[in-house]
C-alpha cells in the first residue's frame, strides 16, 4: 500500500511510456518488502535541469535515466562513479541524504552479468564488438575492466570507431576496423567473444543480421547479442545452430536494473524474479 511514508523512485526519459523498468522494479520492491514505489516520469526535453532539481527537492530517493538524457545529465551530477565517467553516461541517480546527486552507470555491470550467468570469464580472451554506439561503449568498458586481452570494434562509420578507440586506448589493446576489411575478418575469426551491439535484428525487423557470417567464427567463440526483443535474434539463432554458446540481452537489462535497485536501497533484489517479470511483460506486449 502507498502511504505517506512511501519513498519515490522512477525513470526519467522522453518518451517514457514504453519503459519496462516500472514493471520490473515494482515487482522486485514488492518481493523485497520495501516501502518504495517506482514511476515512469516523462520529462520535457528542454527541461532536464529543472526536472532533476525539482525531483531532488521533492524528496525522490533516486531514479533511472534513459533516452535522450543519459549524457546531457552528466553536468548536473555532484559526483560521478568511475563507470559513469568512463562510459560518459548516467543511467542511475542516487539522491544522497545531504541532497547531493550521485550519478552511476550500471550498464557495464549488467553486461558482465550476462557472462557470469553463463559461467564465462572474459579475462585473457580476445573480443570483438559489432558496432560503436552507446551500448558498445558500456560493453567495451566492461570488457576492458574484466582484463580481456584485446578488443577489435567493427564499424560501418570509421570516425565513430576511431573516437571510441581513442577514449579507451590507455585501458588495453583496443582498435577499430571497418566491416569490409581483412583486418576485421581476421579479428572475427580469431575472437573468443563476439558482442553484437547494433540494433540489427531487433523487433520488428527481426530478419536483419549484422554484417558477420557466423560460418567465419571460431567454433569455440561465445556469441553475445545485446538485443532482448526478440529473445533470440536471427544472429544468435544462426550462431546456436553452428554450436556456439549464446547469450542474449535479457540478463543485461535485468542486471543493470538490479544494480540500480541495490544503489538506492542497499538490498540485493531477486534477479530471477526480475528476469521472469521482464519476460512476462515482453510476452504480454507481443
Ligand atoms: P546506438 O547508440 O544508436 O548505436 C548503434 C550502433 O549500431 C552504431 O554503431 C551504428 O553505426 C550501428 N548500426 C546501426 N545500424 C547499422 C547497420 N545497418 N549496419 C551497421 N551498423 C549499424 O544504439 P545503442 O543505444 O548502442 O543500442 C544498440 C542496441 O543495443 C539496441 O538494439 C538496444 O536494444 C541494445 N541495448 C540493449 C541493452 C540491454 O540492456 N540488453 C542496453 C542498451 C542497448 P553508426 O555509428 O555507423 O550509425
mmCIF file of N, CA and C in Angstrom, residues 6-134:
data_model
loop_
_atom_site.group_PDB
_atom_site.id
_atom_site.type_symbol
_atom_site.label_atom_id
_atom_site.label_comp_id
_atom_site.label_asym_id
_atom_site.label_seq_id
_atom_site.Cartn_x
_atom_site.Cartn_y
_atom_site.Cartn_z
ATOM 1 N N UNK A 6 5.839 6.225 2.000
ATOM 2 C CA UNK A 6 6.395 5.518 0.845
ATOM 3 C C UNK A 6 7.395 6.408 0.118
ATOM 4 N N UNK A 7 8.582 5.850 -0.177
ATOM 5 C CA UNK A 7 9.608 6.619 -0.890
ATOM 6 C C UNK A 7 9.394 6.472 -2.399
ATOM 7 N N UNK A 8 9.749 7.534 -3.122
ATOM 8 C CA UNK A 8 9.556 7.541 -4.575
ATOM 9 C C UNK A 8 10.862 7.240 -5.303
ATOM 10 N N UNK A 9 10.768 6.338 -6.283
ATOM 11 C CA UNK A 9 11.828 6.086 -7.260
ATOM 12 C C UNK A 9 11.199 6.256 -8.636
ATOM 13 N N UNK A 10 12.011 6.303 -9.701
ATOM 14 C CA UNK A 10 11.406 6.419 -11.022
ATOM 15 C C UNK A 10 12.418 6.362 -12.127
ATOM 16 N N UNK A 11 11.922 6.607 -13.330
ATOM 17 C CA UNK A 11 12.802 6.685 -14.501
ATOM 18 C C UNK A 11 12.395 7.919 -15.285
ATOM 19 N N UNK A 12 13.395 8.730 -15.666
ATOM 20 C CA UNK A 12 13.102 9.913 -16.479
ATOM 21 C C UNK A 12 13.549 9.646 -17.924
ATOM 22 N N UNK A 13 12.774 10.162 -18.854
ATOM 23 C CA UNK A 13 13.080 9.993 -20.269
ATOM 24 C C UNK A 13 12.032 10.714 -21.089
ATOM 25 N N UNK A 14 12.206 10.707 -22.404
ATOM 26 C CA UNK A 14 11.223 11.313 -23.294
ATOM 27 C C UNK A 14 11.337 10.645 -24.673
ATOM 28 N N UNK A 15 10.409 9.797 -25.062
ATOM 29 C CA UNK A 15 9.220 9.388 -24.313
ATOM 30 C C UNK A 15 9.579 8.313 -23.277
ATOM 31 N N UNK A 16 8.644 8.016 -22.371
ATOM 32 C CA UNK A 16 8.973 7.070 -21.301
ATOM 33 C C UNK A 16 7.875 6.013 -21.088
ATOM 34 N N UNK A 17 6.744 6.176 -21.760
ATOM 35 C CA UNK A 17 5.606 5.266 -21.546
ATOM 36 C C UNK A 17 5.903 3.814 -21.873
ATOM 37 N N UNK A 18 6.903 3.565 -22.745
ATOM 38 C CA UNK A 18 7.240 2.200 -23.174
ATOM 39 C C UNK A 18 8.179 1.506 -22.178
ATOM 40 N N UNK A 19 8.685 2.237 -21.179
ATOM 41 C CA UNK A 19 9.737 1.679 -20.316
ATOM 42 C C UNK A 19 9.273 0.410 -19.597
ATOM 43 N N UNK A 20 10.172 -0.578 -19.561
ATOM 44 C CA UNK A 20 9.897 -1.834 -18.845
ATOM 45 C C UNK A 20 10.233 -1.700 -17.365
ATOM 46 N N UNK A 21 10.990 -0.658 -17.008
ATOM 47 C CA UNK A 21 11.528 -0.558 -15.651
ATOM 48 C C UNK A 21 10.451 -0.500 -14.564
ATOM 49 N N UNK A 22 9.346 0.259 -14.717
ATOM 50 C CA UNK A 22 8.368 0.289 -13.627
ATOM 51 C C UNK A 22 7.845 -1.099 -13.273
ATOM 52 N N UNK A 23 7.572 -1.920 -14.272
ATOM 53 C CA UNK A 23 7.033 -3.263 -14.008
ATOM 54 C C UNK A 23 8.073 -4.104 -13.274
ATOM 55 N N UNK A 24 9.320 -4.061 -13.762
ATOM 56 C CA UNK A 24 10.380 -4.900 -13.173
ATOM 57 C C UNK A 24 10.716 -4.418 -11.758
ATOM 58 N N UNK A 25 10.913 -3.114 -11.602
ATOM 59 C CA UNK A 25 11.350 -2.585 -10.302
ATOM 60 C C UNK A 25 10.257 -2.718 -9.242
ATOM 61 N N UNK A 26 9.009 -2.437 -9.628
ATOM 62 C CA UNK A 26 7.939 -2.540 -8.617
ATOM 63 C C UNK A 26 7.750 -3.983 -8.160
ATOM 64 N N UNK A 27 7.910 -4.939 -9.088
ATOM 65 C CA UNK A 27 7.799 -6.355 -8.700
ATOM 66 C C UNK A 27 8.905 -6.700 -7.701
ATOM 67 N N UNK A 28 10.126 -6.224 -7.969
ATOM 68 C CA UNK A 28 11.257 -6.544 -7.078
ATOM 69 C C UNK A 28 11.112 -5.818 -5.736
ATOM 70 N N UNK A 29 10.626 -4.580 -5.748
ATOM 71 C CA UNK A 29 10.431 -3.828 -4.492
ATOM 72 C C UNK A 29 9.385 -4.531 -3.620
ATOM 73 N N UNK A 30 8.296 -4.957 -4.271
ATOM 74 C CA UNK A 30 7.223 -5.638 -3.541
ATOM 75 C C UNK A 30 7.747 -6.937 -2.925
ATOM 76 N N UNK A 31 8.499 -7.724 -3.754
ATOM 77 C CA UNK A 31 9.016 -9.016 -3.273
ATOM 78 C C UNK A 31 9.986 -8.830 -2.108
ATOM 79 N N UNK A 32 10.723 -7.697 -2.114
ATOM 80 C CA UNK A 32 11.699 -7.444 -1.043
ATOM 81 C C UNK A 32 11.039 -6.804 0.180
ATOM 82 N N UNK A 33 9.754 -6.482 0.075
ATOM 83 C CA UNK A 33 9.029 -5.881 1.201
ATOM 84 C C UNK A 33 9.487 -4.464 1.502
ATOM 85 N N UNK A 34 9.934 -3.741 0.474
ATOM 86 C CA UNK A 34 10.440 -2.377 0.682
ATOM 87 C C UNK A 34 9.346 -1.356 0.374
ATOM 88 N N UNK A 35 9.264 -0.317 1.186
ATOM 89 C CA UNK A 35 8.198 0.681 1.043
ATOM 90 C C UNK A 35 8.629 1.784 0.063
ATOM 91 N N UNK A 36 8.736 1.383 -1.199
ATOM 92 C CA UNK A 36 9.062 2.319 -2.276
ATOM 93 C C UNK A 36 8.062 2.092 -3.399
ATOM 94 N N UNK A 37 7.886 3.121 -4.245
ATOM 95 C CA UNK A 37 7.122 2.940 -5.479
ATOM 96 C C UNK A 37 7.945 3.566 -6.610
ATOM 97 N N UNK A 38 7.903 2.910 -7.773
ATOM 98 C CA UNK A 38 8.751 3.302 -8.904
ATOM 99 C C UNK A 38 7.834 3.737 -10.050
ATOM 100 N N UNK A 39 7.997 4.959 -10.523
ATOM 101 C CA UNK A 39 7.090 5.508 -11.544
ATOM 102 C C UNK A 39 7.856 5.950 -12.786
ATOM 103 N N UNK A 40 7.175 5.915 -13.930
ATOM 104 C CA UNK A 40 7.728 6.498 -15.159
ATOM 105 C C UNK A 40 7.439 7.993 -15.134
ATOM 106 N N UNK A 41 8.487 8.809 -15.300
ATOM 107 C CA UNK A 41 8.359 10.257 -15.160
ATOM 108 C C UNK A 41 8.759 10.937 -16.466
ATOM 109 N N UNK A 42 7.779 11.306 -17.299
ATOM 110 C CA UNK A 42 8.130 11.955 -18.560
ATOM 111 C C UNK A 42 8.683 13.357 -18.286
ATOM 112 N N UNK A 43 9.828 13.652 -18.892
ATOM 113 C CA UNK A 43 10.454 14.969 -18.693
ATOM 114 C C UNK A 43 10.551 15.653 -20.050
ATOM 115 N N UNK A 44 10.133 16.913 -20.107
ATOM 116 C CA UNK A 44 10.226 17.656 -21.373
ATOM 117 C C UNK A 44 11.695 17.766 -21.771
ATOM 118 N N UNK A 45 12.030 17.493 -23.056
ATOM 119 C CA UNK A 45 13.436 17.515 -23.465
ATOM 120 C C UNK A 45 14.154 18.822 -23.152
ATOM 121 N N UNK A 46 13.424 19.940 -23.077
ATOM 122 C CA UNK A 46 14.097 21.228 -22.803
ATOM 123 C C UNK A 46 14.085 21.576 -21.307
ATOM 124 N N UNK A 47 13.695 20.613 -20.469
ATOM 125 C CA UNK A 47 13.522 20.949 -19.044
ATOM 126 C C UNK A 47 14.246 19.980 -18.123
ATOM 127 N N UNK A 48 15.360 19.406 -18.594
ATOM 128 C CA UNK A 48 16.023 18.382 -17.786
ATOM 129 C C UNK A 48 16.486 18.926 -16.434
ATOM 130 N N UNK A 49 17.191 20.069 -16.441
ATOM 131 C CA UNK A 49 17.774 20.578 -15.189
ATOM 132 C C UNK A 49 16.683 20.887 -14.168
ATOM 133 N N UNK A 50 15.606 21.571 -14.600
ATOM 134 C CA UNK A 50 14.572 21.924 -13.624
ATOM 135 C C UNK A 50 13.858 20.672 -13.124
ATOM 136 N N UNK A 51 13.686 19.670 -14.019
ATOM 137 C CA UNK A 51 13.028 18.434 -13.586
ATOM 138 C C UNK A 51 13.896 17.700 -12.562
ATOM 139 N N UNK A 52 15.197 17.590 -12.831
ATOM 140 C CA UNK A 52 16.089 16.860 -11.915
ATOM 141 C C UNK A 52 16.144 17.561 -10.562
ATOM 142 N N UNK A 53 16.280 18.868 -10.576
ATOM 143 C CA UNK A 53 16.354 19.589 -9.305
ATOM 144 C C UNK A 53 15.001 19.552 -8.580
ATOM 145 N N UNK A 54 13.926 19.598 -9.351
ATOM 146 C CA UNK A 54 12.596 19.518 -8.742
ATOM 147 C C UNK A 54 12.364 18.158 -8.090
ATOM 148 N N UNK A 55 12.776 17.080 -8.779
ATOM 149 C CA UNK A 55 12.614 15.735 -8.205
ATOM 150 C C UNK A 55 13.436 15.621 -6.925
ATOM 151 N N UNK A 56 14.668 16.123 -6.977
ATOM 152 C CA UNK A 56 15.519 16.095 -5.770
ATOM 153 C C UNK A 56 14.844 16.859 -4.634
ATOM 154 N N UNK A 57 14.357 18.072 -4.929
ATOM 155 C CA UNK A 57 13.788 18.916 -3.877
ATOM 156 C C UNK A 57 12.460 18.362 -3.352
ATOM 157 N N UNK A 58 11.803 17.525 -4.175
ATOM 158 C CA UNK A 58 10.536 16.927 -3.729
ATOM 159 C C UNK A 58 10.770 15.608 -2.975
ATOM 160 N N UNK A 59 12.052 15.229 -2.802
ATOM 161 C CA UNK A 59 12.355 14.091 -1.927
ATOM 162 C C UNK A 59 12.471 12.744 -2.603
ATOM 163 N N UNK A 60 12.625 12.722 -3.939
ATOM 164 C CA UNK A 60 12.790 11.418 -4.602
ATOM 165 C C UNK A 60 14.071 10.755 -4.078
ATOM 166 N N UNK A 61 14.037 9.415 -3.927
ATOM 167 C CA UNK A 61 15.211 8.699 -3.401
ATOM 168 C C UNK A 61 16.254 8.461 -4.486
ATOM 169 N N UNK A 62 15.784 8.328 -5.717
ATOM 170 C CA UNK A 62 16.703 8.088 -6.825
ATOM 171 C C UNK A 62 15.910 7.803 -8.072
ATOM 172 N N UNK A 63 16.606 7.760 -9.212
ATOM 173 C CA UNK A 63 15.887 7.494 -10.459
ATOM 174 C C UNK A 63 16.831 6.985 -11.525
ATOM 175 N N UNK A 64 16.237 6.253 -12.478
ATOM 176 C CA UNK A 64 16.966 5.865 -13.686
ATOM 177 C C UNK A 64 16.841 6.979 -14.718
ATOM 178 N N UNK A 65 17.769 6.954 -15.647
ATOM 179 C CA UNK A 65 17.808 7.971 -16.707
ATOM 180 C C UNK A 65 17.886 7.231 -18.033
ATOM 181 N N UNK A 66 17.017 7.603 -18.963
ATOM 182 C CA UNK A 66 17.100 6.964 -20.272
ATOM 183 C C UNK A 66 17.041 8.012 -21.380
ATOM 184 N N UNK A 67 16.930 7.527 -22.615
ATOM 185 C CA UNK A 67 16.979 8.388 -23.801
ATOM 186 C C UNK A 67 15.987 9.525 -23.674
ATOM 187 N N UNK A 68 16.333 10.785 -23.910
ATOM 188 C CA UNK A 68 17.600 11.249 -24.503
ATOM 189 C C UNK A 68 18.539 11.908 -23.488
ATOM 190 N N UNK A 69 18.460 11.545 -22.205
ATOM 191 C CA UNK A 69 19.129 12.367 -21.180
ATOM 192 C C UNK A 69 20.416 11.776 -20.602
ATOM 193 N N UNK A 70 20.826 10.570 -21.045
ATOM 194 C CA UNK A 70 21.910 9.866 -20.344
ATOM 195 C C UNK A 70 23.241 10.636 -20.351
ATOM 196 N N UNK A 71 23.484 11.379 -21.407
ATOM 197 C CA UNK A 71 24.733 12.157 -21.478
ATOM 198 C C UNK A 71 24.501 13.580 -20.978
ATOM 199 N N UNK A 72 23.358 14.134 -21.367
ATOM 200 C CA UNK A 72 23.044 15.532 -21.015
ATOM 201 C C UNK A 72 23.005 15.742 -19.495
ATOM 202 N N UNK A 73 22.720 14.678 -18.749
ATOM 203 C CA UNK A 73 22.569 14.832 -17.301
ATOM 204 C C UNK A 73 23.927 14.903 -16.575
ATOM 205 N N UNK A 74 25.010 14.527 -17.254
ATOM 206 C CA UNK A 74 26.333 14.474 -16.589
ATOM 207 C C UNK A 74 26.668 15.740 -15.802
ATOM 208 N N UNK A 75 26.571 16.944 -16.416
ATOM 209 C CA UNK A 75 26.980 18.144 -15.663
ATOM 210 C C UNK A 75 26.077 18.488 -14.474
ATOM 211 N N UNK A 76 24.921 17.829 -14.367
ATOM 212 C CA UNK A 76 24.022 18.112 -13.236
ATOM 213 C C UNK A 76 24.385 17.294 -11.998
ATOM 214 N N UNK A 77 25.322 16.356 -12.169
ATOM 215 C CA UNK A 77 25.686 15.469 -11.056
ATOM 216 C C UNK A 77 26.738 16.132 -10.154
ATOM 217 N N UNK A 78 26.612 15.917 -8.836
ATOM 218 C CA UNK A 78 27.622 16.424 -7.894
ATOM 219 C C UNK A 78 28.813 15.473 -7.834
ATOM 220 N N UNK A 79 28.536 14.173 -7.959
ATOM 221 C CA UNK A 79 29.616 13.177 -8.008
ATOM 222 C C UNK A 79 29.254 12.121 -9.052
ATOM 223 N N UNK A 80 30.312 11.540 -9.639
ATOM 224 C CA UNK A 80 30.113 10.509 -10.659
ATOM 225 C C UNK A 80 30.898 9.263 -10.286
ATOM 226 N N UNK A 81 30.320 8.097 -10.528
ATOM 227 C CA UNK A 81 31.071 6.843 -10.337
ATOM 228 C C UNK A 81 32.080 6.714 -11.474
ATOM 229 N N UNK A 82 33.063 5.837 -11.273
ATOM 230 C CA UNK A 82 34.063 5.644 -12.327
ATOM 231 C C UNK A 82 33.397 5.123 -13.611
ATOM 232 N N UNK A 83 32.443 4.195 -13.468
ATOM 233 C CA UNK A 83 31.779 3.657 -14.664
ATOM 234 C C UNK A 83 31.048 4.766 -15.425
ATOM 235 N N UNK A 84 30.351 5.642 -14.717
ATOM 236 C CA UNK A 84 29.617 6.726 -15.388
ATOM 237 C C UNK A 84 30.593 7.657 -16.108
ATOM 238 N N UNK A 85 31.706 7.938 -15.438
ATOM 239 C CA UNK A 85 32.711 8.835 -16.025
ATOM 240 C C UNK A 85 33.309 8.203 -17.277
ATOM 241 N N UNK A 86 33.676 6.924 -17.198
ATOM 242 C CA UNK A 86 34.342 6.275 -18.336
ATOM 243 C C UNK A 86 33.360 6.009 -19.487
ATOM 244 N N UNK A 87 32.134 5.634 -19.169
ATOM 245 C CA UNK A 87 31.148 5.370 -20.221
ATOM 246 C C UNK A 87 30.615 6.698 -20.774
ATOM 247 N N UNK A 88 30.730 7.757 -19.969
ATOM 248 C CA UNK A 88 30.283 9.072 -20.432
ATOM 249 C C UNK A 88 28.774 9.193 -20.428
ATOM 250 N N UNK A 89 28.127 8.467 -19.542
ATOM 251 C CA UNK A 89 26.660 8.497 -19.460
ATOM 252 C C UNK A 89 26.224 8.045 -18.076
ATOM 253 N N UNK A 90 25.079 8.571 -17.640
ATOM 254 C CA UNK A 90 24.496 8.205 -16.343
ATOM 255 C C UNK A 90 23.165 7.513 -16.600
ATOM 256 N N UNK A 91 22.968 6.311 -16.033
ATOM 257 C CA UNK A 91 21.640 5.695 -16.144
ATOM 258 C C UNK A 91 20.957 5.545 -14.792
ATOM 259 N N UNK A 92 21.683 5.894 -13.710
ATOM 260 C CA UNK A 92 21.112 5.768 -12.365
ATOM 261 C C UNK A 92 21.579 6.943 -11.510
ATOM 262 N N UNK A 93 20.645 7.588 -10.837
ATOM 263 C CA UNK A 93 20.990 8.700 -9.936
ATOM 264 C C UNK A 93 20.527 8.336 -8.530
ATOM 265 N N UNK A 94 21.407 8.549 -7.567
ATOM 266 C CA UNK A 94 21.050 8.389 -6.155
ATOM 267 C C UNK A 94 21.034 9.778 -5.532
ATOM 268 N N UNK A 95 19.927 10.113 -4.859
ATOM 269 C CA UNK A 95 19.869 11.387 -4.137
ATOM 270 C C UNK A 95 20.336 11.115 -2.712
ATOM 271 N N UNK A 96 21.481 11.677 -2.370
ATOM 272 C CA UNK A 96 22.058 11.408 -1.045
ATOM 273 C C UNK A 96 21.314 12.195 0.033
ATOM 274 N N UNK A 97 21.555 11.802 1.279
ATOM 275 C CA UNK A 97 20.840 12.440 2.406
ATOM 276 C C UNK A 97 21.081 13.944 2.428
ATOM 277 N N UNK A 98 22.299 14.382 2.008
ATOM 278 C CA UNK A 98 22.606 15.824 2.010
ATOM 279 C C UNK A 98 22.106 16.519 0.745
ATOM 280 N N UNK A 99 21.344 15.801 -0.088
ATOM 281 C CA UNK A 99 20.774 16.401 -1.301
ATOM 282 C C UNK A 99 21.707 16.346 -2.498
ATOM 283 N N UNK A 100 22.905 15.806 -2.321
ATOM 284 C CA UNK A 100 23.839 15.715 -3.445
ATOM 285 C C UNK A 100 23.383 14.616 -4.407
ATOM 286 N N UNK A 101 23.615 14.862 -5.701
ATOM 287 C CA UNK A 101 23.198 13.919 -6.737
ATOM 288 C C UNK A 101 24.399 13.095 -7.174
ATOM 289 N N UNK A 102 24.303 11.778 -6.982
ATOM 290 C CA UNK A 102 25.400 10.882 -7.365
ATOM 291 C C UNK A 102 24.988 10.116 -8.621
ATOM 292 N N UNK A 103 25.801 10.255 -9.687
ATOM 293 C CA UNK A 103 25.486 9.619 -10.967
ATOM 294 C C UNK A 103 26.259 8.325 -11.163
ATOM 295 N N UNK A 104 25.545 7.272 -11.553
ATOM 296 C CA UNK A 104 26.146 5.958 -11.773
ATOM 297 C C UNK A 104 25.780 5.476 -13.173
ATOM 298 N N UNK A 105 26.538 4.500 -13.648
ATOM 299 C CA UNK A 105 26.130 3.796 -14.857
ATOM 300 C C UNK A 105 26.234 2.300 -14.556
ATOM 301 N N UNK A 106 25.107 1.608 -14.613
ATOM 302 C CA UNK A 106 25.078 0.183 -14.252
ATOM 303 C C UNK A 106 25.072 -0.714 -15.490
ATOM 304 N N UNK A 107 25.257 -0.117 -16.692
ATOM 305 C CA UNK A 107 25.203 -0.928 -17.922
ATOM 306 C C UNK A 107 26.378 -1.895 -18.038
ATOM 307 N N UNK A 108 27.587 -1.453 -17.661
ATOM 308 C CA UNK A 108 28.747 -2.356 -17.778
ATOM 309 C C UNK A 108 28.583 -3.533 -16.818
ATOM 310 N N UNK A 109 28.128 -3.256 -15.593
ATOM 311 C CA UNK A 109 27.903 -4.340 -14.629
ATOM 312 C C UNK A 109 26.817 -5.290 -15.149
ATOM 313 N N UNK A 110 25.753 -4.708 -15.721
ATOM 314 C CA UNK A 110 24.680 -5.535 -16.286
ATOM 315 C C UNK A 110 25.192 -6.394 -17.426
ATOM 316 N N UNK A 111 26.010 -5.785 -18.289
ATOM 317 C CA UNK A 111 26.587 -6.510 -19.429
ATOM 318 C C UNK A 111 27.430 -7.692 -18.931
ATOM 319 N N UNK A 112 28.262 -7.453 -17.932
ATOM 320 C CA UNK A 112 29.145 -8.518 -17.427
ATOM 321 C C UNK A 112 28.350 -9.627 -16.737
ATOM 322 N N UNK A 113 27.185 -9.277 -16.186
ATOM 323 C CA UNK A 113 26.344 -10.299 -15.536
ATOM 324 C C UNK A 113 25.927 -11.382 -16.530
ATOM 325 N N UNK A 114 25.808 -11.007 -17.810
ATOM 326 C CA UNK A 114 25.474 -11.996 -18.847
ATOM 327 C C UNK A 114 26.528 -13.095 -18.915
ATOM 328 N N UNK A 115 27.806 -12.720 -18.819
ATOM 329 C CA UNK A 115 28.888 -13.723 -18.830
ATOM 330 C C UNK A 115 28.833 -14.568 -17.555
ATOM 331 N N UNK A 116 28.690 -13.858 -16.414
ATOM 332 C CA UNK A 116 28.697 -14.558 -15.130
ATOM 333 C C UNK A 116 27.608 -15.629 -15.105
ATOM 334 N N UNK A 117 26.422 -15.256 -15.586
ATOM 335 C CA UNK A 117 25.298 -16.206 -15.559
ATOM 336 C C UNK A 117 25.608 -17.473 -16.347
ATOM 337 N N UNK A 118 26.444 -17.329 -17.396
ATOM 338 C CA UNK A 118 26.779 -18.493 -18.229
ATOM 339 C C UNK A 118 28.115 -19.118 -17.836
ATOM 340 N N UNK A 119 28.675 -18.673 -16.697
ATOM 341 C CA UNK A 119 29.931 -19.261 -16.223
ATOM 342 C C UNK A 119 31.121 -18.945 -17.112
ATOM 343 N N UNK A 120 31.077 -17.792 -17.798
ATOM 344 C CA UNK A 120 32.159 -17.422 -18.727
ATOM 345 C C UNK A 120 32.978 -16.285 -18.122
ATOM 346 N N UNK A 121 34.303 -16.426 -18.158
ATOM 347 C CA UNK A 121 35.207 -15.394 -17.627
ATOM 348 C C UNK A 121 35.884 -14.688 -18.801
ATOM 349 N N UNK A 122 35.633 -13.407 -19.012
ATOM 350 C CA UNK A 122 36.242 -12.727 -20.171
ATOM 351 C C UNK A 122 37.761 -12.506 -20.053
ATOM 352 N N UNK A 123 38.311 -12.543 -18.830
ATOM 353 C CA UNK A 123 39.743 -12.219 -18.642
ATOM 354 C C UNK A 123 40.615 -13.045 -19.582
ATOM 355 N N UNK A 124 41.545 -12.351 -20.251
ATOM 356 C CA UNK A 124 42.511 -13.013 -21.120
ATOM 357 C C UNK A 124 41.972 -13.402 -22.483
ATOM 358 N N UNK A 125 40.691 -13.134 -22.747
ATOM 359 C CA UNK A 125 40.083 -13.557 -24.017
ATOM 360 C C UNK A 125 40.167 -12.443 -25.064
ATOM 361 N N UNK A 126 40.126 -12.868 -26.339
ATOM 362 C CA UNK A 126 40.087 -11.893 -27.446
ATOM 363 C C UNK A 126 38.622 -11.606 -27.782
ATOM 364 N N UNK A 127 38.268 -10.322 -27.808
ATOM 365 C CA UNK A 127 36.863 -9.970 -28.038
ATOM 366 C C UNK A 127 36.711 -9.093 -29.277
ATOM 367 N N UNK A 128 35.563 -9.212 -29.932
ATOM 368 C CA UNK A 128 35.190 -8.233 -30.961
ATOM 369 C C UNK A 128 33.829 -7.656 -30.590
ATOM 370 N N UNK A 129 33.669 -6.377 -30.923
ATOM 371 C CA UNK A 129 32.380 -5.702 -30.755
ATOM 372 C C UNK A 129 31.865 -5.380 -32.136
ATOM 373 N N UNK A 130 30.596 -5.623 -32.384
ATOM 374 C CA UNK A 130 29.978 -5.215 -33.647
ATOM 375 C C UNK A 130 29.195 -3.943 -33.341
ATOM 376 N N UNK A 131 29.672 -2.796 -33.856
ATOM 377 C CA UNK A 131 29.017 -1.521 -33.605
ATOM 378 C C UNK A 131 29.769 -0.683 -32.583
ATOM 379 N N UNK A 132 29.549 0.635 -32.655
ATOM 380 C CA UNK A 132 30.309 1.566 -31.802
ATOM 381 C C UNK A 132 29.408 2.647 -31.215
ATOM 382 N N UNK A 133 28.158 2.301 -30.872
ATOM 383 C CA UNK A 133 27.233 3.273 -30.295
ATOM 384 C C UNK A 133 27.295 3.281 -28.778
ATOM 385 N N UNK A 134 26.199 3.729 -28.150
ATOM 386 C CA UNK A 134 26.167 3.865 -26.691
ATOM 387 C C UNK A 134 26.330 2.538 -25.966
#
